[in-house]
XYZ file of C-alpha atoms in Angstrom:
730
model
C 117.070 32.259 183.724
C 120.035 34.347 183.592
C 122.580 34.425 180.141
C 124.836 32.014 179.435
C 127.702 33.709 179.844
C 126.760 34.777 183.565
C 127.222 31.566 184.236
C 130.309 31.100 182.550
C 132.246 34.014 184.458
C 131.138 31.646 187.510
C 132.933 28.359 186.531
C 136.626 30.132 184.332
C 138.290 28.215 186.911
C 137.292 24.628 185.428
C 138.073 24.337 182.454
C 135.705 21.072 181.533
C 132.187 22.719 183.423
C 133.195 25.563 180.850
C 133.372 23.902 178.207
C 130.039 22.273 179.088
C 128.105 25.441 179.727
C 129.446 26.492 176.159
C 128.067 23.627 174.513
C 124.174 23.724 176.242
C 123.982 27.222 175.697
C 125.374 27.606 172.703
C 122.561 29.509 170.076
C 119.174 27.473 169.596
C 117.932 27.034 166.411
C 114.819 28.657 165.551
C 112.639 29.920 162.699
C 110.209 32.309 162.848
C 107.137 33.230 160.803
C 103.733 35.429 160.659
C 101.005 33.763 160.780
C 97.447 34.405 161.590
C 94.054 36.053 160.158
C 96.406 39.674 158.444
C 96.560 41.844 155.612
C 99.690 41.790 154.935
C 102.534 38.973 154.575
C 104.760 41.588 157.088
C 102.288 41.461 159.680
C 101.032 38.400 161.100
C 101.294 36.168 164.659
C 105.018 35.119 165.265
C 105.631 31.858 165.486
C 108.663 29.640 165.611
C 110.116 26.340 164.543
C 111.441 24.177 166.842
C 112.253 20.818 167.234
C 110.112 20.148 163.698
C 107.135 21.911 165.003
C 105.664 24.865 165.129
C 104.506 27.111 168.071
C 103.952 30.906 168.811
C 105.276 33.627 171.740
C 102.949 35.176 174.353
C 102.980 38.166 175.332
C 103.924 38.909 178.496
C 106.442 41.956 179.182
C 106.503 41.683 174.960
C 108.048 44.893 174.343
C 108.771 47.133 170.679
C 112.994 45.866 171.194
C 111.558 42.067 171.098
C 109.287 42.849 167.880
C 112.608 44.514 166.253
C 114.334 41.902 167.295
C 111.828 39.072 165.353
C 111.260 41.637 161.975
C 115.034 41.995 161.819
C 115.685 38.063 161.894
C 112.641 37.875 159.480
C 115.043 39.671 156.571
C 112.810 43.466 157.504
C 114.512 46.486 158.147
C 112.814 47.293 161.718
C 109.444 46.559 163.904
C 106.346 48.967 163.299
C 104.416 47.989 165.725
C 103.539 44.658 167.554
C 99.865 43.878 169.205
C 98.872 41.173 172.757
C 96.327 39.682 172.833
C 96.357 37.484 169.695
C 95.258 40.619 167.858
C 95.278 37.642 164.177
C 93.264 35.080 165.536
C 94.751 32.064 168.464
C 97.906 29.985 167.601
C 98.262 26.046 168.015
C 100.595 23.940 169.656
C 103.351 24.485 172.091
C 104.326 28.351 173.748
C 107.704 28.267 172.966
C 108.860 31.629 174.351
C 107.636 33.505 177.561
C 107.927 37.125 179.674
C 110.853 37.905 176.289
C 112.756 40.049 177.457
C 115.387 41.525 174.299
C 117.493 44.311 174.123
C 116.732 45.193 170.301
C 120.421 44.413 169.440
C 120.391 40.206 169.214
C 120.549 38.713 165.966
C 117.800 36.549 167.079
C 114.577 36.251 169.034
C 116.494 32.616 170.561
C 118.929 34.990 172.237
C 117.517 37.455 174.525
C 116.836 36.626 177.846
C 113.276 34.167 178.725
C 111.332 31.997 181.153
C 113.252 29.427 178.430
C 112.672 27.681 175.341
C 108.856 25.599 175.737
C 108.537 27.527 179.612
C 105.202 29.841 180.088
C 101.890 29.658 181.625
C 100.514 31.527 178.915
C 97.195 30.582 176.531
C 97.143 31.419 173.007
C 94.642 34.104 174.054
C 97.808 35.892 174.828
C 99.935 35.453 171.865
C 102.099 37.783 170.558
C 101.720 39.620 166.500
C 103.868 42.487 165.071
C 104.107 44.859 162.099
C 106.903 45.425 160.626
C 108.353 47.699 158.136
C 107.823 47.248 154.275
C 111.716 47.520 153.539
C 113.969 44.364 153.516
C 117.746 43.937 154.063
C 119.574 44.669 151.068
C 121.289 40.782 151.108
C 119.637 38.996 154.139
C 120.201 35.515 153.759
C 117.249 33.151 153.475
C 114.764 32.664 155.776
C 110.908 30.587 156.181
C 109.896 33.897 155.695
C 110.132 34.180 151.715
C 109.263 36.433 149.415
C 108.261 36.215 146.171
C 111.835 38.092 144.667
C 113.252 34.937 146.231
C 111.378 31.893 144.785
C 110.730 32.206 140.159
C 108.733 29.710 137.912
C 111.952 28.697 135.758
C 110.542 27.233 131.601
C 111.883 24.441 131.356
C 110.898 23.549 128.094
C 111.282 25.792 124.845
C 107.327 26.554 124.637
C 107.057 27.988 127.598
C 110.225 29.911 127.322
C 108.893 32.201 124.689
C 105.228 32.941 126.632
C 104.089 35.069 128.194
C 103.822 35.176 131.781
C 105.350 32.254 132.004
C 103.572 29.905 133.219
C 105.417 26.237 133.256
C 108.436 25.485 134.764
C 111.160 24.007 137.734
C 109.978 26.332 141.464
C 113.191 27.241 142.282
C 113.821 29.302 145.280
C 117.347 31.367 146.416
C 118.350 29.861 149.220
C 122.522 31.711 149.994
C 122.331 33.176 146.555
C 122.166 30.433 145.122
C 119.133 28.718 143.116
C 117.638 25.379 144.272
C 115.212 22.955 143.373
C 112.736 21.588 145.699
C 112.463 17.411 145.964
C 108.771 16.506 144.533
C 108.944 13.653 147.340
C 105.839 15.161 149.610
C 104.708 17.869 147.146
C 100.596 18.266 146.909
C 98.385 19.849 144.353
C 98.018 22.390 147.582
C 100.870 23.645 147.416
C 101.308 23.851 143.520
C 97.758 25.747 144.425
C 99.872 28.594 146.137
C 102.873 28.865 144.155
C 100.434 29.790 141.471
C 98.507 32.447 143.694
C 102.119 33.667 144.114
C 103.094 34.533 140.380
C 99.092 35.521 139.568
C 97.053 32.948 138.326
C 93.938 31.620 140.144
C 94.722 28.094 139.149
C 97.147 25.361 138.515
C 97.029 22.279 136.248
C 98.655 18.873 135.099
C 101.452 18.460 133.279
C 102.906 15.904 131.534
C 105.829 14.442 133.610
C 107.489 12.280 131.705
C 109.216 15.304 129.894
C 110.677 16.348 133.137
C 111.581 13.351 134.520
C 113.655 12.736 131.355
C 115.197 16.643 131.224
C 115.950 15.493 135.009
C 117.996 12.482 134.158
C 120.133 14.346 131.854
C 121.419 17.420 134.380
C 122.347 16.885 138.130
C 119.784 19.602 139.838
C 120.576 20.943 143.086
C 117.878 20.785 145.869
C 116.657 22.819 148.813
C 116.885 21.178 151.877
C 113.495 21.279 153.162
C 109.846 19.813 152.411
C 107.385 22.184 152.293
C 103.646 21.531 153.687
C 100.432 23.371 152.868
C 96.861 24.020 153.161
C 96.092 25.297 150.018
C 94.444 28.207 151.391
C 97.354 30.507 151.964
C 97.923 33.895 149.680
C 101.707 33.056 150.320
C 104.565 30.759 150.658
C 105.959 31.688 153.853
C 102.851 31.633 155.452
C 102.952 27.613 155.036
C 103.900 25.218 157.235
C 107.888 23.722 157.261
C 108.278 20.309 156.625
C 111.043 18.139 157.713
C 114.306 18.339 156.490
C 114.170 15.793 153.193
C 117.150 13.151 152.955
C 119.277 14.235 150.109
C 121.489 11.717 148.693
C 125.571 12.111 148.222
C 124.399 12.609 144.564
C 121.834 15.542 144.741
C 118.810 13.788 143.979
C 115.798 13.016 145.892
C 115.124 9.662 147.111
C 112.166 8.830 145.688
C 111.520 12.121 143.326
C 112.516 14.625 140.972
C 112.164 18.785 141.605
C 108.891 20.214 141.892
C 107.092 21.542 138.704
C 104.416 23.542 138.176
C 101.776 24.370 135.568
C 99.681 27.014 135.953
C 96.266 28.772 134.413
C 96.074 32.448 133.571
C 93.132 33.874 134.392
C 90.820 34.897 131.067
C 92.451 38.789 131.079
C 96.393 36.814 130.690
C 95.607 33.749 129.024
C 98.250 33.975 125.626
C 95.676 33.091 123.156
C 91.757 33.862 123.630
C 89.162 31.969 125.915
C 86.255 30.116 125.081
C 83.157 30.257 126.778
C 80.069 32.117 127.863
C 80.646 35.285 130.324
C 78.635 35.156 132.919
C 77.529 38.088 134.943
C 80.241 39.100 137.297
C 79.417 39.235 141.096
C 82.217 40.817 141.852
C 83.920 43.726 140.800
C 87.276 46.041 141.751
C 87.298 50.240 141.582
C 89.283 52.783 141.973
C 92.753 50.601 142.012
C 95.613 52.895 140.408
C 96.810 49.164 139.052
C 95.814 45.631 137.259
C 94.532 43.827 139.616
C 94.022 47.114 142.810
C 90.717 48.031 143.902
C 87.808 48.625 146.088
C 86.022 45.669 146.409
C 82.570 46.086 145.451
C 79.565 43.288 144.978
C 76.415 42.953 143.552
C 73.992 42.159 145.334
C 70.012 42.061 144.017
C 70.807 44.032 141.393
C 72.895 46.398 143.327
C 75.927 46.877 143.551
C 77.983 48.079 147.317
C 81.001 47.226 149.149
C 82.256 44.943 152.029
C 83.070 46.788 155.571
C 87.088 45.771 156.601
C 85.632 44.010 159.890
C 87.856 40.596 160.178
C 88.779 41.191 156.379
C 92.180 39.748 155.651
C 94.407 38.637 153.261
C 92.694 34.429 153.015
C 88.859 36.804 152.377
C 91.192 38.712 149.456
C 93.014 35.812 148.044
C 88.899 34.546 147.551
C 88.711 38.009 145.649
C 91.724 37.880 143.516
C 91.326 34.743 142.323
C 87.869 34.682 141.614
C 88.228 37.495 139.520
C 91.482 35.905 137.212
C 94.372 37.074 138.727
C 96.482 34.943 142.033
C 96.303 35.276 146.015
C 95.969 38.668 147.511
C 99.012 40.673 148.535
C 97.524 42.666 150.449
C 93.323 42.866 152.285
C 92.673 46.660 152.179
C 90.456 48.506 154.880
C 89.491 51.809 156.033
C 88.622 52.625 152.736
C 92.473 53.443 151.033
C 90.800 53.146 147.470
C 88.574 55.335 148.440
C 85.002 55.355 149.217
C 82.182 53.470 147.237
C 78.660 54.554 147.159
C 75.195 52.775 148.472
C 75.235 49.712 150.564
C 77.151 47.833 152.247
C 76.419 44.210 151.334
C 78.700 42.421 153.490
C 80.539 42.402 157.006
C 82.909 39.838 159.234
C 83.821 38.811 155.981
C 84.906 34.929 156.703
C 86.004 32.757 154.220
C 88.135 29.631 154.092
C 90.251 30.230 151.154
C 88.274 27.892 148.543
C 85.057 29.112 147.611
C 84.275 29.845 143.865
C 82.904 33.434 145.012
C 83.411 35.848 148.421
C 79.224 35.848 147.541
C 80.246 32.207 149.165
C 81.782 32.714 152.153
C 80.028 33.169 155.585
C 79.998 36.615 156.970
C 77.464 38.413 159.603
C 74.126 38.583 158.348
C 72.258 40.100 161.660
C 74.635 42.743 161.101
C 74.780 43.164 157.403
C 75.734 47.181 156.962
C 74.983 47.834 160.758
C 77.524 50.424 162.332
C 80.018 50.078 158.911
C 79.892 53.203 157.201
C 82.464 54.060 153.440
C 85.691 54.973 155.784
C 85.179 51.129 156.366
C 85.358 49.277 152.470
C 87.660 46.734 152.054
C 90.402 46.588 149.327
C 93.139 44.530 148.071
C 96.103 44.082 145.462
C 96.482 40.838 143.637
C 99.274 39.226 142.414
C 99.383 39.522 139.220
C 101.054 37.689 135.843
C 104.673 39.147 134.677
C 103.526 40.679 131.120
C 106.836 42.188 130.804
C 104.352 45.517 129.562
C 106.376 47.427 131.487
C 109.977 46.316 129.040
C 108.152 47.938 126.058
C 107.645 52.097 127.618
C 108.756 54.565 129.148
C 109.491 58.617 129.821
C 111.806 60.572 128.836
C 113.218 64.347 129.617
C 110.858 64.922 132.745
C 112.323 66.836 136.124
C 110.771 62.661 137.977
C 109.911 59.076 137.009
C 106.087 60.412 137.304
C 106.171 62.308 134.143
C 108.137 62.743 130.701
C 107.460 62.420 126.690
C 106.339 58.967 126.413
C 108.887 56.866 123.762
C 107.475 53.201 122.982
C 109.326 50.268 121.602
C 108.054 49.146 118.666
C 108.707 46.880 115.734
C 109.721 48.912 112.246
C 111.196 47.037 109.395
C 112.096 44.043 111.231
C 113.863 45.212 114.442
C 112.519 46.726 117.446
C 113.232 50.583 117.358
C 112.761 53.295 120.651
C 109.976 56.305 119.363
C 107.794 58.670 120.272
C 103.990 58.350 119.897
C 101.774 60.865 117.375
C 100.722 63.657 120.081
C 97.459 64.754 117.459
C 94.172 62.948 119.225
C 96.307 62.480 122.626
C 94.218 62.091 125.431
C 93.204 61.388 129.231
C 92.260 58.080 128.268
C 95.167 57.188 126.705
C 97.660 58.597 129.410
C 95.794 56.907 131.776
C 96.919 53.546 130.017
C 100.351 54.795 130.043
C 100.558 54.870 133.195
C 99.336 52.309 134.451
C 100.722 49.837 132.135
C 104.544 51.365 133.607
C 103.071 50.997 137.448
C 102.908 54.567 137.677
C 99.030 55.366 138.647
C 96.441 57.624 137.317
C 97.283 60.166 134.930
C 97.093 64.082 135.530
C 97.508 65.047 132.828
C 97.109 64.340 128.749
C 100.133 66.315 127.112
C 100.098 66.667 123.444
C 103.359 68.681 122.710
C 106.696 68.013 124.624
C 108.565 71.297 124.438
C 109.794 71.161 127.886
C 110.706 67.596 127.490
C 112.999 66.655 125.027
C 113.691 63.524 126.230
C 116.163 61.098 123.439
C 118.075 61.927 120.865
C 117.553 58.932 118.895
C 113.775 58.586 119.853
C 112.488 61.994 118.081
C 110.334 59.722 115.371
C 106.856 58.872 115.589
C 106.202 54.880 115.666
C 102.906 55.415 116.933
C 99.718 56.796 115.594
C 96.117 57.070 115.884
C 95.998 55.844 119.433
C 92.575 56.099 120.867
C 92.447 53.897 123.925
C 88.761 53.343 125.919
C 91.182 53.232 128.771
C 90.676 49.867 130.681
C 93.671 47.999 128.082
C 96.166 46.551 130.111
C 98.890 48.317 127.256
C 98.979 51.113 125.380
C 99.902 48.297 122.168
C 95.853 47.138 122.767
C 94.369 49.915 122.307
C 93.014 50.683 118.319
C 96.340 52.811 116.716
C 97.761 52.632 113.293
C 99.042 49.904 112.241
C 102.735 49.752 109.084
C 101.203 53.382 107.704
C 101.329 56.232 110.353
C 100.090 60.106 109.789
C 100.666 62.273 112.300
C 101.416 65.717 110.157
C 103.358 67.461 113.004
C 105.820 64.860 112.902
C 107.213 63.780 117.000
C 109.734 65.302 119.010
C 108.416 68.391 120.796
C 105.290 67.992 118.826
C 105.180 64.202 120.921
C 102.400 62.795 123.360
C 103.368 62.804 126.992
C 102.216 62.568 129.797
C 102.307 63.339 133.670
C 101.070 60.708 136.225
C 100.237 60.091 140.008
C 99.708 58.092 142.552
C 96.576 59.458 143.557
C 93.106 60.065 141.512
C 90.157 62.215 142.344
C 86.892 59.595 142.124
C 83.544 62.000 141.016
C 80.161 60.400 141.910
C 77.052 62.090 142.331
C 74.313 61.191 144.682
C 70.693 60.036 142.711
C 68.929 60.273 145.568
C 68.974 63.606 145.497
C 68.145 64.347 141.615
C 64.650 62.183 142.378
C 64.103 63.869 145.033
C 64.555 67.806 144.031
C 62.746 66.936 140.284
C 59.769 69.790 138.891
C 58.374 71.214 136.603
C 58.353 74.965 135.955
C 56.939 77.595 133.694
C 59.110 80.178 134.107
C 58.509 83.617 131.737
C 60.627 84.791 129.088
C 61.135 88.139 130.556
C 62.995 85.436 133.499
C 65.535 84.053 131.318
C 67.796 86.851 129.686
C 70.906 85.090 131.232
C 69.987 81.701 130.829
C 69.615 83.031 126.966
C 72.855 84.818 127.021
C 74.088 81.065 128.220
C 71.984 79.129 124.968
C 70.717 77.121 127.933
C 67.419 76.619 126.526
C 65.769 74.767 123.489
C 65.816 75.174 119.899
C 62.814 76.589 119.750
C 63.636 79.916 121.964
C 63.752 82.029 119.477
C 60.277 81.908 118.054
C 58.675 82.218 121.357
C 56.088 84.470 121.753
C 57.445 87.466 124.578
C 54.603 87.491 127.304
C 54.898 83.541 127.453
C 57.164 80.193 129.110
C 59.531 77.736 128.813
C 58.391 74.560 130.682
C 62.172 73.489 132.440
C 62.369 70.529 133.686
C 64.771 71.591 137.386
C 66.537 69.344 140.288
C 69.809 69.446 141.801
C 72.736 67.407 141.534
C 74.769 66.842 144.492
C 78.623 65.696 143.533
C 81.173 64.084 146.118
C 84.133 63.525 145.669
C 84.841 60.072 146.694
C 88.904 59.598 145.927
C 91.999 60.303 147.028
C 93.036 63.825 146.008
C 91.279 67.038 145.005
C 89.602 67.502 141.941
C 91.127 70.116 140.308
C 90.503 71.813 136.329
C 92.557 71.057 134.238
C 92.142 75.129 132.908
C 94.780 77.419 134.474
C 93.608 79.778 136.456
C 94.385 82.765 133.455
C 92.041 81.180 131.149
C 88.909 80.951 133.427
C 85.815 82.920 131.582
C 83.934 85.910 133.768
C 79.736 85.239 134.427
C 78.063 89.118 134.859
C 75.066 86.557 135.620
C 76.788 84.228 138.421
C 78.483 86.870 139.337
C 82.045 84.530 139.535
C 84.451 82.695 136.924
C 83.610 79.195 135.250
C 86.408 77.214 135.185
C 85.305 74.158 132.949
C 83.236 75.174 129.720
C 81.624 71.186 129.727
C 81.693 69.543 133.268
C 78.215 67.681 133.211
C 75.999 66.932 130.445
C 72.043 66.571 131.387
C 69.614 64.567 128.693
C 66.392 63.482 128.239
C 66.250 60.596 125.975
C 63.182 58.361 124.643
C 63.599 54.444 126.029
C 65.419 53.390 123.015
C 68.388 55.944 123.992
C 67.173 58.502 121.501
C 67.819 62.332 122.644
C 64.653 63.746 122.851
C 66.040 67.768 125.012
C 68.891 68.158 126.589
C 69.915 70.894 129.332
C 73.038 74.001 127.533
C 74.320 74.497 130.387
C 77.363 76.899 129.407
C 80.097 76.219 131.868
C 80.469 75.665 135.852
C 82.097 77.199 139.047
C 83.192 74.217 141.277
C 83.391 74.981 144.865
C 83.303 72.919 147.965
C 79.274 73.234 149.165
C 79.792 71.378 152.252
C 82.854 68.635 153.595
C 82.101 64.928 156.137
C 82.738 66.398 159.169
C 85.769 66.912 159.784
C 87.937 68.288 156.258
C 87.350 72.159 156.233
C 86.531 73.533 152.754
C 89.196 74.473 150.960
C 87.115 75.802 147.998
C 85.032 78.550 147.073
C 83.381 80.449 143.726
C 83.638 84.315 145.200
C 86.257 86.439 145.074
C 88.012 84.890 142.165
C 88.744 81.944 144.897
C 90.369 78.363 143.934
C 88.527 76.253 142.131
C 87.329 71.992 142.838
C 86.167 70.413 144.365
C 88.196 68.157 148.377
C 87.855 64.603 148.805
C 85.293 64.243 151.027
C 83.621 67.530 150.004
C 80.486 67.649 147.906
C 79.332 70.783 145.320
C 75.693 70.784 144.893
C 74.304 72.853 142.239
C 70.734 73.845 143.474
C 67.292 73.521 141.570
C 67.253 76.992 141.732
C 70.197 78.058 139.968
C 69.708 79.524 136.564
C 71.025 76.483 133.399
C 70.110 73.501 136.201
C 68.077 72.057 134.120
C 66.299 70.967 130.692
C 64.695 72.740 128.275
C 61.381 70.309 127.832
C 58.694 72.835 126.573
C 58.607 70.905 123.197
C 58.315 67.061 124.702
C 55.360 65.334 124.198
C 54.192 63.328 127.007
C 55.357 60.049 128.211
C 58.222 57.695 129.074
C 61.357 58.833 128.551
C 64.922 58.032 130.116
C 66.944 60.904 132.270
C 70.660 61.400 132.040
C 73.056 62.728 134.203
C 76.975 62.155 132.992
C 80.043 63.854 134.971
C 82.762 64.987 133.192
C 81.853 63.627 130.166
C 84.983 64.347 127.914
C 87.080 62.731 130.459
C 88.797 66.694 130.306
C 90.556 65.359 134.070
C 91.043 62.346 135.158
C 89.412 59.887 137.641
C 90.110 56.611 139.845
C 86.785 55.889 137.696
C 84.249 57.121 134.996
C 82.135 54.064 135.537
C 79.937 56.045 138.218
C 80.143 59.080 136.400
C 76.201 58.809 135.091
C 73.191 58.888 136.966
C 69.883 57.387 134.956
C 66.458 57.729 136.377
C 63.249 56.366 135.206
C 60.909 59.698 133.580
C 57.072 59.742 133.110
C 55.682 63.514 131.731
C 51.875 63.174 131.594
C 51.819 66.638 130.242
C 51.011 68.545 133.175
C 53.479 66.538 135.719
C 56.204 64.672 136.200
C 57.920 61.673 138.269
C 61.033 61.030 138.252
C 62.156 56.993 139.751
C 64.373 54.983 140.267
C 67.572 56.699 140.138
C 70.543 55.312 139.828
C 74.274 55.082 139.243
C 75.318 53.317 136.162
C 74.401 52.994 132.827
C 71.246 50.544 132.435
C 68.404 48.913 134.275
C 67.592 45.706 135.762
C 65.083 43.407 134.505
C 62.897 43.771 137.508
C 62.494 47.559 136.957
C 62.129 47.605 133.322
C 58.317 48.673 132.953
C 57.561 49.134 136.423
C 56.357 52.613 137.853
C 55.812 53.690 140.893
C 52.793 55.021 140.773
C 52.211 59.355 142.169
C 53.945 58.564 145.490
C 56.114 61.083 147.087
C 58.338 62.662 144.751
C 55.571 63.593 142.077
C 55.721 66.944 141.017
C 53.492 70.015 139.114
C 54.231 73.610 138.394
C 56.099 76.021 140.498
């Protein structure tokens, strides 16, 4: 069909016919949404709501110009791409548009040329999808593509107004710039589950309906014109189907109901009071995320943590993970190892969740393929909706060159009033800075400063209001860390001696390869005359000075291969001019303490330790396609590039533990990377490797090497016998 205006031009002399054509050619009213198996809210299968029925759009003749029209009609600034052949799964119902031709300037998809609405010879295998920009059009009028900022839970009862987070109240939708309530005539528990998920809560519960009915009679609500029909597994309200237009009486009340109220259940970490009950061993965890509620998904299987392959990974599966961990629904299902690559096995592939599972481990997956064809470059991740706790309002950065750096200033209660002040710089370190950056939503800490001479900050906030801060690094707020109470202690005072931070959206993540340790371990009886360098670097046991010159020291030698699986390069904290030259190694060392080597008894007592004085960091090898950037020779730049690893070979001086004085027995061998947290990383939990070790006085066996701080019950008493990695003196 040709555009209506072309038909009208043929009948300019016939006013009646012209009027009829204008009436029949008036813009068709449609609504759009993005649906299907998607990974974020601004992408999906294009679906059209027309004549009380949802349908799809065929990919025939579809172009980026049509995608632009779709995205702008949904309130996004532009289209990024479009996809044919039902990339986001096959839709249902009618195919409303086929052979769509848009110029890109139309205000609605209905204004583009097509075969006519409902005229199509396509199948749902040809359903088209689009990816829109994250940016929203400012002041965009309401559409069915509801965003989080278009919905709120407004607390009515005074007991809920004072709470953080807000868990109960009216559900309100912004329409035409005004907040409106939803009539509860056709409201279901499934709708409440979706609303609670959007606001960071894993579930909902019953509430006292009588109180809200009384309140509704006192005040006249303003109702939204539509009903909503969710199945309960949607990650977002925009994925729910729109119900029919409700019949709202002239007095603005529902025919049979009252305004919708939801009462949400917060996760354990966000509960206003500590939640009682036994905490089971978690089967799922997040690693490598910059803020609370995001990370690479790892699952526990057969006593070993592994990852999930991103094949078919979508918002439904991601939402199961988020709810399982005490968050709300998923904002985004991440793919391609975006939050760093994991180690160990890939436990699950082609995960297919219904959305109602209690754990992602209950979801069906391709058991035949398992991890076949998947590498850690395809590790799946999530970004979850988390409750608004108001933490960000209680701290700020001041005086920095950009919003990622500056002096730390916090809002604290002093003498009965809230005042802004500084944090004492004494003892301020990487862990404290990590908590601060996360609380402010700025990612990771790249540096922690105990003096802030270059950042004057706010003059009226120079006084110290917080001191003695000690964080584990996992706290959601600086106020949750240990700190002095009413009586502060900060000898140097605040001002220029206050704490400061530099934050970053990315961070490195060092991981030691446990198999390399296990496979390269051996004993060496090294003559004293060959240990001069080791003596100078204090790499030998305490009884070295009493050892005869013609004798030897017994050394437990091994190689360590340290990978950077993070999102940014690992760089030493010390500036280049402070690096130390070592004659024995003929290069500069940039970190005084980079790794600890310890031999422990089974009860954790230290029996022997490595005394490697300092380290040089370089790229020994890299993954395919990645170039080496760092080397120790010729006073080169030092560090470990993302996707590369630094190998300390077993034959390097001090790459050992001196066990000359150790008695035969069973021990635990432990290696800890970056033990003093001098350099910020996205995940410190994978910085430790432990191995079982048996020494009979002549030979040593290293086995069950793994990342993490404990051994599973299955391997507690296991001894593998004389296997390939048994070694003797060399």
